[in-house]
JSON list of C-alpha atoms in Angstrom, two decimals:
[
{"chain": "A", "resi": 605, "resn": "UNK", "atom": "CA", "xyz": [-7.76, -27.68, 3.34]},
{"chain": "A", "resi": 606, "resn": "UNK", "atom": "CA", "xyz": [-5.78, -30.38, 2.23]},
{"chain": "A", "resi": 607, "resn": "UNK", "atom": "CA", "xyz": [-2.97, -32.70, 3.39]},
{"chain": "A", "resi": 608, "resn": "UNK", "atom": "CA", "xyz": [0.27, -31.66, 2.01]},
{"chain": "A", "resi": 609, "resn": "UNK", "atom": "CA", "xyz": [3.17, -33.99, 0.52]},
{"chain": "A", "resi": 610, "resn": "UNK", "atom": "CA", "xyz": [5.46, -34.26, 3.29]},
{"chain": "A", "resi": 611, "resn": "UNK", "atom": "CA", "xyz": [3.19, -33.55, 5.80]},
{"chain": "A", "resi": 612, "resn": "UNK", "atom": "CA", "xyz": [3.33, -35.47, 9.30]},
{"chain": "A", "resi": 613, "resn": "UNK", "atom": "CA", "xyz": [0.53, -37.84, 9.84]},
{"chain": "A", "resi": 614, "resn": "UNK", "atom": "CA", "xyz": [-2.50, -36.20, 10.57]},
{"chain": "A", "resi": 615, "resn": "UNK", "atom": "CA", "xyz": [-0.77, -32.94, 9.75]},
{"chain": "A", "resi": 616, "resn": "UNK", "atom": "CA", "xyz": [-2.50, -30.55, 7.46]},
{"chain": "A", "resi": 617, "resn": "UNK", "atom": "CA", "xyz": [-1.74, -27.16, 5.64]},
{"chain": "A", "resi": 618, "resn": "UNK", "atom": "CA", "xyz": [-3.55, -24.33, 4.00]},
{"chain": "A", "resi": 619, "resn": "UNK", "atom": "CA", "xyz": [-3.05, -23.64, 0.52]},
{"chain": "A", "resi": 620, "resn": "UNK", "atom": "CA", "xyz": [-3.49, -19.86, -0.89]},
{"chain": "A", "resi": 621, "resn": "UNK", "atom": "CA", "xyz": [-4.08, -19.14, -4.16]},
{"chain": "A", "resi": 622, "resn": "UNK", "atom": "CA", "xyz": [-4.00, -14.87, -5.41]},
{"chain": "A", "resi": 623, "resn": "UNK", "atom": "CA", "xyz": [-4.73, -13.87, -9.01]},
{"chain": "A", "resi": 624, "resn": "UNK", "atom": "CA", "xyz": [-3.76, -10.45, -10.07]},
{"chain": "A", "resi": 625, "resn": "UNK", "atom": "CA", "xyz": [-2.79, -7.90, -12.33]},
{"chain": "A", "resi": 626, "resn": "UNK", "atom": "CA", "xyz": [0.80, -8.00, -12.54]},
{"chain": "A", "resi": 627, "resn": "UNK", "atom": "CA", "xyz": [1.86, -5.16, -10.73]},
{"chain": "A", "resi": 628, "resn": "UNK", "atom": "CA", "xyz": [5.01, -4.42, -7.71]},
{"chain": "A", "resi": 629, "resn": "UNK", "atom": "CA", "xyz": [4.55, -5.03, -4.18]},
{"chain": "A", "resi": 630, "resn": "UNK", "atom": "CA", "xyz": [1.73, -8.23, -4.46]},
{"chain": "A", "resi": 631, "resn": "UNK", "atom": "CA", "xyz": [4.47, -10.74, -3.32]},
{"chain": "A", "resi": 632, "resn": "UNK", "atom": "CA", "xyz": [5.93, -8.66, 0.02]},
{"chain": "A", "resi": 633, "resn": "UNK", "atom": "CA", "xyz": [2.78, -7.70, 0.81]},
{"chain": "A", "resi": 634, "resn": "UNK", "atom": "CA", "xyz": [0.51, -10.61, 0.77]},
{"chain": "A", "resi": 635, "resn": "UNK", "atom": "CA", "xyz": [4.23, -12.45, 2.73]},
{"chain": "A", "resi": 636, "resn": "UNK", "atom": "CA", "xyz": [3.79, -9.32, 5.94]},
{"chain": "A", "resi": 637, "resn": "UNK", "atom": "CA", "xyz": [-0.01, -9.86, 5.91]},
{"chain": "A", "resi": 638, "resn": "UNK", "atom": "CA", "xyz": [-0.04, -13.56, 6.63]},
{"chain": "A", "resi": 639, "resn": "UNK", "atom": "CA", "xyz": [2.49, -12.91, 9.28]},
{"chain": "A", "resi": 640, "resn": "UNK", "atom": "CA", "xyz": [0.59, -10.38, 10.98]},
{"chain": "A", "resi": 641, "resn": "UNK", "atom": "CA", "xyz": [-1.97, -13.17, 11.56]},
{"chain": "A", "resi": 642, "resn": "UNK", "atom": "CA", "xyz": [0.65, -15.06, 13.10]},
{"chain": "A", "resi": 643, "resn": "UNK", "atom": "CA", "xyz": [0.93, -18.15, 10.05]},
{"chain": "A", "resi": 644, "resn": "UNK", "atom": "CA", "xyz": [4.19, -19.20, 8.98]},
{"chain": "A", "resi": 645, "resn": "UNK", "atom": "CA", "xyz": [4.70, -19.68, 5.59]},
{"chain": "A", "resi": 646, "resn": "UNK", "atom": "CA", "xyz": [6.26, -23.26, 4.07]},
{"chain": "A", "resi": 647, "resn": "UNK", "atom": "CA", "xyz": [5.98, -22.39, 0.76]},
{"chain": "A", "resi": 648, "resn": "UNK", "atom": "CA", "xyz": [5.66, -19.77, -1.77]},
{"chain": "A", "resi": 649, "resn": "UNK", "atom": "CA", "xyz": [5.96, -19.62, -5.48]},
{"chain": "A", "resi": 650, "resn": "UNK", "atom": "CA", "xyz": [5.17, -16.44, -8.06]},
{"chain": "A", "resi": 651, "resn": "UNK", "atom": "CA", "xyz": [4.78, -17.19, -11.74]},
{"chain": "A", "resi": 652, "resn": "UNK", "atom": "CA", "xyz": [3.69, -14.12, -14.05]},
{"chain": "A", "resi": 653, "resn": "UNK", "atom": "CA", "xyz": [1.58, -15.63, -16.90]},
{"chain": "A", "resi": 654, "resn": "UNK", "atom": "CA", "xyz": [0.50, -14.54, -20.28]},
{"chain": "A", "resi": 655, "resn": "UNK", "atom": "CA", "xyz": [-2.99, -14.97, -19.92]},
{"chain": "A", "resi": 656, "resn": "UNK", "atom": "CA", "xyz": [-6.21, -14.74, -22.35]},
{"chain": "A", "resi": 657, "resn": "UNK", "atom": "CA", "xyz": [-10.01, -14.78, -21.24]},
{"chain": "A", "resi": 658, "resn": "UNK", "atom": "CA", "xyz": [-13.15, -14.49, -22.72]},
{"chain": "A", "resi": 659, "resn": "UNK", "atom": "CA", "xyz": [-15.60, -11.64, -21.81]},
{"chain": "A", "resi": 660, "resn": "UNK", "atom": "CA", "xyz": [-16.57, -13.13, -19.08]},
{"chain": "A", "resi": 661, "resn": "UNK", "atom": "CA", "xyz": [-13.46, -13.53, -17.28]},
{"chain": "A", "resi": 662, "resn": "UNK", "atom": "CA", "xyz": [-12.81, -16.56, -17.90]},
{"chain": "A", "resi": 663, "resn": "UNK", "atom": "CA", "xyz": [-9.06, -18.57, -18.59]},
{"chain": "A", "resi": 664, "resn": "UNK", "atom": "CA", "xyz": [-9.36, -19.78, -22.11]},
{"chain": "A", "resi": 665, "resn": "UNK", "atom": "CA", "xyz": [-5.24, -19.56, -22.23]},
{"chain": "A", "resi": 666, "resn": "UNK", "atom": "CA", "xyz": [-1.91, -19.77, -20.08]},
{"chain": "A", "resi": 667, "resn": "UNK", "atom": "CA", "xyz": [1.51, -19.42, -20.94]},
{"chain": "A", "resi": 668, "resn": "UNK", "atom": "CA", "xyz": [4.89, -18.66, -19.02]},
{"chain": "A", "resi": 669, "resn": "UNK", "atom": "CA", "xyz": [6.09, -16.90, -22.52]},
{"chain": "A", "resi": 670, "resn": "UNK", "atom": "CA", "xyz": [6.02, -13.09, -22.45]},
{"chain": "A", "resi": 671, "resn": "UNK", "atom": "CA", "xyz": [4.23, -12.63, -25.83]},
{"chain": "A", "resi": 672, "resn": "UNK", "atom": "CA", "xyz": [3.96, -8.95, -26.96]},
{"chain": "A", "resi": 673, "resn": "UNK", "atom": "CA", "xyz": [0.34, -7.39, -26.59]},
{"chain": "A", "resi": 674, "resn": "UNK", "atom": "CA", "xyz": [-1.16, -9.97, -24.11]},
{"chain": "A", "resi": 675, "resn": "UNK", "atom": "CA", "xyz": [-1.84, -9.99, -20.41]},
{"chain": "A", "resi": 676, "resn": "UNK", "atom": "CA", "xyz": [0.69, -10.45, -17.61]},
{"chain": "A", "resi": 677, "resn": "UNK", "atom": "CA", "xyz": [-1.13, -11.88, -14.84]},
{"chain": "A", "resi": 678, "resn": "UNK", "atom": "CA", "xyz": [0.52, -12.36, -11.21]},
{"chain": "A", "resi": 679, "resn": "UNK", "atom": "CA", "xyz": [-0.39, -15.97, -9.64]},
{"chain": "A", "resi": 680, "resn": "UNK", "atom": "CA", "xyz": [0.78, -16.43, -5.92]},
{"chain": "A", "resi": 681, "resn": "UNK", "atom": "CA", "xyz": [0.94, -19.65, -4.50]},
{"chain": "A", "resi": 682, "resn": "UNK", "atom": "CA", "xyz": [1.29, -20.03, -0.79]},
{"chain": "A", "resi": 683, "resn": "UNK", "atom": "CA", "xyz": [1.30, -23.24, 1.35]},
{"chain": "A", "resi": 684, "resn": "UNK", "atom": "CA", "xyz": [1.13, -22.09, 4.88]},
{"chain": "A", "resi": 685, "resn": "UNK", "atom": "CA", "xyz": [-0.32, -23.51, 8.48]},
{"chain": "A", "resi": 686, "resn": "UNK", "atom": "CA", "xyz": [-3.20, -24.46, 8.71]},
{"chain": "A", "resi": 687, "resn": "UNK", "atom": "CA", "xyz": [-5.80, -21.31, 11.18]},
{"chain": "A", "resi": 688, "resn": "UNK", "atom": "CA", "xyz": [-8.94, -22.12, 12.37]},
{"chain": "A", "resi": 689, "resn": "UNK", "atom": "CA", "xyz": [-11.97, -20.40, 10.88]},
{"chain": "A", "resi": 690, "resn": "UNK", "atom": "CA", "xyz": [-11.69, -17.47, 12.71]},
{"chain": "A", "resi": 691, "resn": "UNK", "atom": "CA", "xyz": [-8.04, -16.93, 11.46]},
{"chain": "A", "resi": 692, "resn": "UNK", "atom": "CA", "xyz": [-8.92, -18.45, 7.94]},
{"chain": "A", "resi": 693, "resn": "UNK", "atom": "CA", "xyz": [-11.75, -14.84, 7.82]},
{"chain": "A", "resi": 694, "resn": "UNK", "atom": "CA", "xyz": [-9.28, -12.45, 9.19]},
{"chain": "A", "resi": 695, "resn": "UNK", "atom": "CA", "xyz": [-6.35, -13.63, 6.57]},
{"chain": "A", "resi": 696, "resn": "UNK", "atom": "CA", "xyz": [-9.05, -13.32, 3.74]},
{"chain": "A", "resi": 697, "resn": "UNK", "atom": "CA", "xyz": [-9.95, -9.75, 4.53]},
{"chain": "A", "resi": 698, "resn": "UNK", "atom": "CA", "xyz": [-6.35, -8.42, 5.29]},
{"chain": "A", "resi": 699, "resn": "UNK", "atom": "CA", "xyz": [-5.72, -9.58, 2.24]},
{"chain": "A", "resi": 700, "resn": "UNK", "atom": "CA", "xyz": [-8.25, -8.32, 0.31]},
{"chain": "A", "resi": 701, "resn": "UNK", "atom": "CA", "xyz": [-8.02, -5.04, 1.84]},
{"chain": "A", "resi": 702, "resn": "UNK", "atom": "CA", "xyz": [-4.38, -5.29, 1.21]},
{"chain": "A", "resi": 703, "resn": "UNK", "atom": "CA", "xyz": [-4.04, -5.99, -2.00]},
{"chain": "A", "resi": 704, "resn": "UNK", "atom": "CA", "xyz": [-6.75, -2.99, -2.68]},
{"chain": "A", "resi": 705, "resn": "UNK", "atom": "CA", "xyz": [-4.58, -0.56, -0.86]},
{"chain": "A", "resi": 706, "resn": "UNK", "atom": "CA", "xyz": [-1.82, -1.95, -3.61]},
{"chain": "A", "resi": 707, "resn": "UNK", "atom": "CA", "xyz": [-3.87, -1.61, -6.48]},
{"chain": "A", "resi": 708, "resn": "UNK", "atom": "CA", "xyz": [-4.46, 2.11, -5.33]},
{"chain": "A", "resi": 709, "resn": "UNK", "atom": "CA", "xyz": [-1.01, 2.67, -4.84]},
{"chain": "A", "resi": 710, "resn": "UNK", "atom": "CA", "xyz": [0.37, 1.68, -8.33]},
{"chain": "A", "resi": 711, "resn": "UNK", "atom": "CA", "xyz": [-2.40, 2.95, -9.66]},
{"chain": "A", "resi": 712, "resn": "UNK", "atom": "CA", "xyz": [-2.12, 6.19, -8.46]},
{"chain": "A", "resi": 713, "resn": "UNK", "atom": "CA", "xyz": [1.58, 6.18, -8.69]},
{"chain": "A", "resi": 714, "resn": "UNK", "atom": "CA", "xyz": [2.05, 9.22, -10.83]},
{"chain": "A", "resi": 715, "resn": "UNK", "atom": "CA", "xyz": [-0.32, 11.54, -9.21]},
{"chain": "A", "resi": 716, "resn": "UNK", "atom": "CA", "xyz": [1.53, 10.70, -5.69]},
{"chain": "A", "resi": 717, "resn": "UNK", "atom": "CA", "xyz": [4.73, 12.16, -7.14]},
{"chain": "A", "resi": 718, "resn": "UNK", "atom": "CA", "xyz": [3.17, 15.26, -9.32]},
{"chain": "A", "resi": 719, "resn": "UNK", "atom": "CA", "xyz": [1.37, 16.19, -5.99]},
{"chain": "A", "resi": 720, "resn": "UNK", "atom": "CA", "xyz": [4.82, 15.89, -4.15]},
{"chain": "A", "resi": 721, "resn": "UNK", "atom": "CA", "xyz": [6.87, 17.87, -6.98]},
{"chain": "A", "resi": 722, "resn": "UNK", "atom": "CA", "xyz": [3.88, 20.36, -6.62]},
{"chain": "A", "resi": 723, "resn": "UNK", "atom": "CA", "xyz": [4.35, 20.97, -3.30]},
{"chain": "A", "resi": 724, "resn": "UNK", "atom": "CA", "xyz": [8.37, 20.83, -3.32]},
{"chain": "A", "resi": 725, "resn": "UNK", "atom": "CA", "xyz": [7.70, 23.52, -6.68]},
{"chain": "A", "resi": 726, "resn": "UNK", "atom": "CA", "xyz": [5.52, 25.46, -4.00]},
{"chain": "A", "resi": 727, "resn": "UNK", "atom": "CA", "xyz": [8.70, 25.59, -0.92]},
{"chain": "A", "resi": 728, "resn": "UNK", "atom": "CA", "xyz": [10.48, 28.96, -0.86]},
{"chain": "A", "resi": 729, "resn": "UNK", "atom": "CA", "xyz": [12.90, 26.99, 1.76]},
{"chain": "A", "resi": 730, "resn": "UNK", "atom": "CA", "xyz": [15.14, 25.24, -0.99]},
{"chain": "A", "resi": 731, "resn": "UNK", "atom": "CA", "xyz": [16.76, 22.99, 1.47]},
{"chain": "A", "resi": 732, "resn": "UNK", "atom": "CA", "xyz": [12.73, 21.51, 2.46]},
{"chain": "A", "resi": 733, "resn": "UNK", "atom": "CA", "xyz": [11.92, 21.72, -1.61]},
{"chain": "A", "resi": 734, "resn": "UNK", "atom": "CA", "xyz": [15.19, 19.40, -1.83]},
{"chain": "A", "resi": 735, "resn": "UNK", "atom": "CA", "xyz": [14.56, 17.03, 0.37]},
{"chain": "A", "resi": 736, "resn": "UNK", "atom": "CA", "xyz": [10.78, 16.40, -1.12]},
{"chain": "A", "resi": 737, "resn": "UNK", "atom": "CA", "xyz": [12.13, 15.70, -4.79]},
{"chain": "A", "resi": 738, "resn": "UNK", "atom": "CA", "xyz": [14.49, 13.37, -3.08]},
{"chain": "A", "resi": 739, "resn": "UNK", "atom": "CA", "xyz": [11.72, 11.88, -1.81]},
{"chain": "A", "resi": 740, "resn": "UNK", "atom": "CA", "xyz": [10.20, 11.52, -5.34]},
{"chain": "A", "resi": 741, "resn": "UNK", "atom": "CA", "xyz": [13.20, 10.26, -6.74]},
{"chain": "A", "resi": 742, "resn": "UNK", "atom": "CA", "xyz": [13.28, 7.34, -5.20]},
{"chain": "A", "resi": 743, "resn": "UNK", "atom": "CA", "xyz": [14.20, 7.49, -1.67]},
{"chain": "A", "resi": 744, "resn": "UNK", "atom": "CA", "xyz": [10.30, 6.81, -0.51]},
{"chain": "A", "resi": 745, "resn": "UNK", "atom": "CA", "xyz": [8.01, 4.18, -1.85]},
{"chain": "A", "resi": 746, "resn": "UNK", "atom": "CA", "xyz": [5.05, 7.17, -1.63]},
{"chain": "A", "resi": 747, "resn": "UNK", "atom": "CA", "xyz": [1.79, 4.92, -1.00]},
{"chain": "A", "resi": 748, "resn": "UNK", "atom": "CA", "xyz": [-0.72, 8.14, -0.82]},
{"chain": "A", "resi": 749, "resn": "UNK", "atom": "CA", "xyz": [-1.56, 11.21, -0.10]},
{"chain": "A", "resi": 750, "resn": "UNK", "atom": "CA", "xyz": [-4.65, 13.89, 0.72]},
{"chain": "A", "resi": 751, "resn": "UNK", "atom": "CA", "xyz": [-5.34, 17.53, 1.96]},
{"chain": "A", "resi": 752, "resn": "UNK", "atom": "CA", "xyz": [-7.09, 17.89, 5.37]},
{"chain": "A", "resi": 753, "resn": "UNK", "atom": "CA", "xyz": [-8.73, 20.65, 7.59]},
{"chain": "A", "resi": 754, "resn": "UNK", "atom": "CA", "xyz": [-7.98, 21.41, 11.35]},
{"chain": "A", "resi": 755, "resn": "UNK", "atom": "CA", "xyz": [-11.66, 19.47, 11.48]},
{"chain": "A", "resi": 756, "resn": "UNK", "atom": "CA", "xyz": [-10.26, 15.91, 9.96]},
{"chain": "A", "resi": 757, "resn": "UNK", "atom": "CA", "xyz": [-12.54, 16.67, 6.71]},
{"chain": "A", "resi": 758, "resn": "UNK", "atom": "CA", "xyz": [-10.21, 15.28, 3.96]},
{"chain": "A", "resi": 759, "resn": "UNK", "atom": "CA", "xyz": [-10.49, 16.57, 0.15]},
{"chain": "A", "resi": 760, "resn": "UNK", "atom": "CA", "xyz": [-8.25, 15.04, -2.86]},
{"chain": "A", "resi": 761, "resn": "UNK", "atom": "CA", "xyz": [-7.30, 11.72, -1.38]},
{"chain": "A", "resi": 762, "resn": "UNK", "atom": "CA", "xyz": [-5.37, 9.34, -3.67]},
{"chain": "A", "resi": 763, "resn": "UNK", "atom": "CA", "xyz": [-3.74, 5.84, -3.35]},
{"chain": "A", "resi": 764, "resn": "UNK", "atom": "CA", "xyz": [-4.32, 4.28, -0.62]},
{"chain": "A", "resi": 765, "resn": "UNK", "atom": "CA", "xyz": [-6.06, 7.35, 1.13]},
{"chain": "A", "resi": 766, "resn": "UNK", "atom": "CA", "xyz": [-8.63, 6.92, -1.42]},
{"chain": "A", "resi": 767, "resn": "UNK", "atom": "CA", "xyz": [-9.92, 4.18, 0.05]},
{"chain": "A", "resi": 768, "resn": "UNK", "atom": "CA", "xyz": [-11.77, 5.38, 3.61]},
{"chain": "A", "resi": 769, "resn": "UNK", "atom": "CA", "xyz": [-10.25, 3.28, 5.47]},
{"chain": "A", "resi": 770, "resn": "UNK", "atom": "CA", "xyz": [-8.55, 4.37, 9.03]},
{"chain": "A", "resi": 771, "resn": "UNK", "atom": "CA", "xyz": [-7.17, 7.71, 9.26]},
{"chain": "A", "resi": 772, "resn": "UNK", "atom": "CA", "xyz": [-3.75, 8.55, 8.64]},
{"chain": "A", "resi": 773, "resn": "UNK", "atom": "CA", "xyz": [-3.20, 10.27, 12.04]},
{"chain": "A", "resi": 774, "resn": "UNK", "atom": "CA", "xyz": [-5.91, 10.49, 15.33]},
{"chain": "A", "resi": 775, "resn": "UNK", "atom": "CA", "xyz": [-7.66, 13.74, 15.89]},
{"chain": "A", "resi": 776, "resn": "UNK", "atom": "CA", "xyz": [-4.97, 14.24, 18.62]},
{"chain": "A", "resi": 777, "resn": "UNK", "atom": "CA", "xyz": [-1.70, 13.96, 16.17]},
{"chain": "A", "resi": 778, "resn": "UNK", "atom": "CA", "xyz": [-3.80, 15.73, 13.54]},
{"chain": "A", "resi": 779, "resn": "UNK", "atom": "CA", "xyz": [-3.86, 18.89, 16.44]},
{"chain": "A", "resi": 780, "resn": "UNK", "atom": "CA", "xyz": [-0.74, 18.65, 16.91]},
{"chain": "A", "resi": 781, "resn": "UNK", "atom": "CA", "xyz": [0.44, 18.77, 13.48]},
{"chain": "A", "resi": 782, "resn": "UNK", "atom": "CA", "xyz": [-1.38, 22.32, 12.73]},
{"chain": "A", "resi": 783, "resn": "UNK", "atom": "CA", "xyz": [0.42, 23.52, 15.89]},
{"chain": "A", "resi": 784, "resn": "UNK", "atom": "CA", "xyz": [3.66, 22.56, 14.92]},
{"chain": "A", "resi": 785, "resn": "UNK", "atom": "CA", "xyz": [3.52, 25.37, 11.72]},
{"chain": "A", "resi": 786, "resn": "UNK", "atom": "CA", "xyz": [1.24, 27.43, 14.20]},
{"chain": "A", "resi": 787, "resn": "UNK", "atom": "CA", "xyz": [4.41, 28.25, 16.77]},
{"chain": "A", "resi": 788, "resn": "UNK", "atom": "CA", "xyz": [6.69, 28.53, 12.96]},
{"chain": "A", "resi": 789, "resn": "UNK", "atom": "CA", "xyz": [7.81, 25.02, 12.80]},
{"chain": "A", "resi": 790, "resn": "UNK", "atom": "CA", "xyz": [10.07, 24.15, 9.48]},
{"chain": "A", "resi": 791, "resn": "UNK", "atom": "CA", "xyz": [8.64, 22.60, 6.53]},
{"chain": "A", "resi": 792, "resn": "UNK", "atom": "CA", "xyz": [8.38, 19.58, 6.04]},
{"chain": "A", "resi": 793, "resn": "UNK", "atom": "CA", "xyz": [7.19, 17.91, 9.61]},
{"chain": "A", "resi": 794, "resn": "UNK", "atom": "CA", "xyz": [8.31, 14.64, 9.26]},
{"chain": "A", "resi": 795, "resn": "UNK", "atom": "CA", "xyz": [6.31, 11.87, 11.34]},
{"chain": "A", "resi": 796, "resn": "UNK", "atom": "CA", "xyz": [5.32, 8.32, 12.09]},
{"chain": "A", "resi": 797, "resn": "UNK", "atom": "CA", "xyz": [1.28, 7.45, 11.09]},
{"chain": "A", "resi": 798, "resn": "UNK", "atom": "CA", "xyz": [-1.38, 5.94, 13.39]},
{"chain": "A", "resi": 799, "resn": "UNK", "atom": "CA", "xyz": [-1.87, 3.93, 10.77]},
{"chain": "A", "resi": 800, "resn": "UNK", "atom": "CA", "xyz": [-0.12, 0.51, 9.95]},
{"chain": "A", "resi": 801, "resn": "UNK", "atom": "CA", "xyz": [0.70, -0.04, 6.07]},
{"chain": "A", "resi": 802, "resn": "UNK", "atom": "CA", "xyz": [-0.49, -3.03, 4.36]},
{"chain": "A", "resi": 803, "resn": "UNK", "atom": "CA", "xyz": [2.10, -2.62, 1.30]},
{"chain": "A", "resi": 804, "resn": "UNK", "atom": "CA", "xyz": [5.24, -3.50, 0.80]},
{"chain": "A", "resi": 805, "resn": "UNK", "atom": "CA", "xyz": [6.12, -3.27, 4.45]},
{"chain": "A", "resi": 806, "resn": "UNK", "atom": "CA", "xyz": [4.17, -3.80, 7.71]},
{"chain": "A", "resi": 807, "resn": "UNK", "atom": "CA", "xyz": [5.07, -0.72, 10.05]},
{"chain": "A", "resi": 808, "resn": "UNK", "atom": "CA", "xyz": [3.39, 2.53, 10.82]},
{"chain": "A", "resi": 809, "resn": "UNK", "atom": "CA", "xyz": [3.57, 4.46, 7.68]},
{"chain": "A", "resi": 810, "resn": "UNK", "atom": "CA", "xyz": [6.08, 7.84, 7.25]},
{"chain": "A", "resi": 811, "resn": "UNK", "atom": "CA", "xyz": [4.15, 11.26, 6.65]},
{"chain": "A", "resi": 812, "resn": "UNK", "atom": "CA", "xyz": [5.86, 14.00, 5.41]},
{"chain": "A", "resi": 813, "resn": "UNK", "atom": "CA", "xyz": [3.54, 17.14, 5.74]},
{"chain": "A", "resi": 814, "resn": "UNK", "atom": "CA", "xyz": [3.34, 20.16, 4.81]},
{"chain": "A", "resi": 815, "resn": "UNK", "atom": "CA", "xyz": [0.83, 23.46, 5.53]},
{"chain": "A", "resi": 816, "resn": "UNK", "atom": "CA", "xyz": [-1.58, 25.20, 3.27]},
{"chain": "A", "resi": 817, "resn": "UNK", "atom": "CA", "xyz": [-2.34, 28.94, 3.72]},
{"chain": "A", "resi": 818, "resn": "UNK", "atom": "CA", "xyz": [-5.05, 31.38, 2.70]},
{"chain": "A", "resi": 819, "resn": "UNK", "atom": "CA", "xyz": [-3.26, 34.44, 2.84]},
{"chain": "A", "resi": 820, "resn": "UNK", "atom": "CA", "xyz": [-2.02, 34.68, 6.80]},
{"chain": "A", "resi": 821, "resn": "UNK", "atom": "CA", "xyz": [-4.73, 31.79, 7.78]},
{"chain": "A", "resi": 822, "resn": "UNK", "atom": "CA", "xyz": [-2.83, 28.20, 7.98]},
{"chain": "A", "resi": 823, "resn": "UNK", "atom": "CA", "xyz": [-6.02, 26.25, 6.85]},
{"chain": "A", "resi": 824, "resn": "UNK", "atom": "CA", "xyz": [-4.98, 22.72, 5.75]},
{"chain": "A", "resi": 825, "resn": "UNK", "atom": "CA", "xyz": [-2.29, 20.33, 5.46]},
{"chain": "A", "resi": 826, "resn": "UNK", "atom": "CA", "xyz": [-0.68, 18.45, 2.71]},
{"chain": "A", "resi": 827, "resn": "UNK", "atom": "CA", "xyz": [0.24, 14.70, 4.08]},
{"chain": "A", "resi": 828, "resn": "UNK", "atom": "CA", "xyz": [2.05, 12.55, 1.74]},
{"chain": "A", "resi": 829, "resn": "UNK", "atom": "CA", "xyz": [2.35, 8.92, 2.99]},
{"chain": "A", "resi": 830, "resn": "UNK", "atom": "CA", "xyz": [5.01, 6.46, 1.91]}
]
């Protein structure tokens, strides 16, 4: 911590520094995470370098040129106010865990929309199959996805499922869901998460599921989160 020009006396701020991969979502989501612990935000700047480093990691080069065939790197620069300890070890691990759950999303971003076109491919209902490759068009910013049993046991996760952290949807929601296309309910069920995202936007995620059948037997579900 260190005093910042323009400060008021005795006034002091926190300064943030976050080194990444260039990739979408870094700026918007590191901005909702230190609101959620209640910091406002004086100042925030986002260069993309060209970078070089050695083997070890290390900066050997920087340049604000876009030079063909070298590294983008994302710097973010916040100055913010200042949290006590406690606040200063929450911030850190939101935003690690944060900016994870982005990495897995962009990484991941092509196997989030085959899975959904395989599913809308799958929909004899052409209206439902529709509305999923809208959904991969554009019109949702799909963060991940996995296949679950009736027991919660969870097989192909990807983005920012992949991760095992909280569950997209309580045991209770999750019972509720297989009921739904139990009683015949139409394809897709459309419904708000348990879970909060930390990308892009901080609200309760959108699921967009869909059953899985063995012959007669409804056995899983497909949730795709976005």
């Amino acid at each position: 911590l260190e005093p910042m020009p323009g400060d008021t006396a005795g006034g002091r701020r926190m300064r943030l520094a976050l080194i990444n991969d260039d990739m979408p979502f870094l700026v918007d989501s590191a901005s909702v995470l230190i609101a959620a612990e209640g910091l406002a935000v004086e100042r925030i700047l986002h260069p993309v370098l060209t970078v070089r480093r050695d083997r070890d990691g290390l900066l050997t080069d920087v340049s604000l040129e876009r030079e063909s065939g070298e590294k983008r790197e994302s710097m973010i620069y916040v100055e913010l106010e200042r949290g006590d300890a406690r606040v200063r070890r929450q911030l850190v691990a939101a935003l690690e865990a944060g900016i994870a759950d982005v990495r897995a999303a962009v990484r991941d971003w092509p196997a989030l929309q085959a899975a959904m076109r395989a599913n809308a491919d799958g929909l004899q209902d052409g209206e439902a199959a529709a509305l999923l490759r809208w959904f991969v068009d554009g019109s949702m910013t799909q963060l991940g996805h996995l296949v679950i049993d009736r027991a919660g046991g969870a097989r192909d996760p990807i983005g920012i499922c992949a991760g095992g952290s909280e569950p997209l949807l309580s045991q209770t929601a999750l019972d509720a869901a297989f009921a739904w296309f139990d009683r015949g309910g139409r394809v897709p069920l459309l419904v708000k998460s348990n879970r909060l995202s930390s990308v892009h936007r901080r609200v309760l995620l959108d699921l967009a599921i869909l059953p899985i059948r063995d012959g007669a037997e409804l056995t899983h579900l497909s949730i795709h989160a976005g």
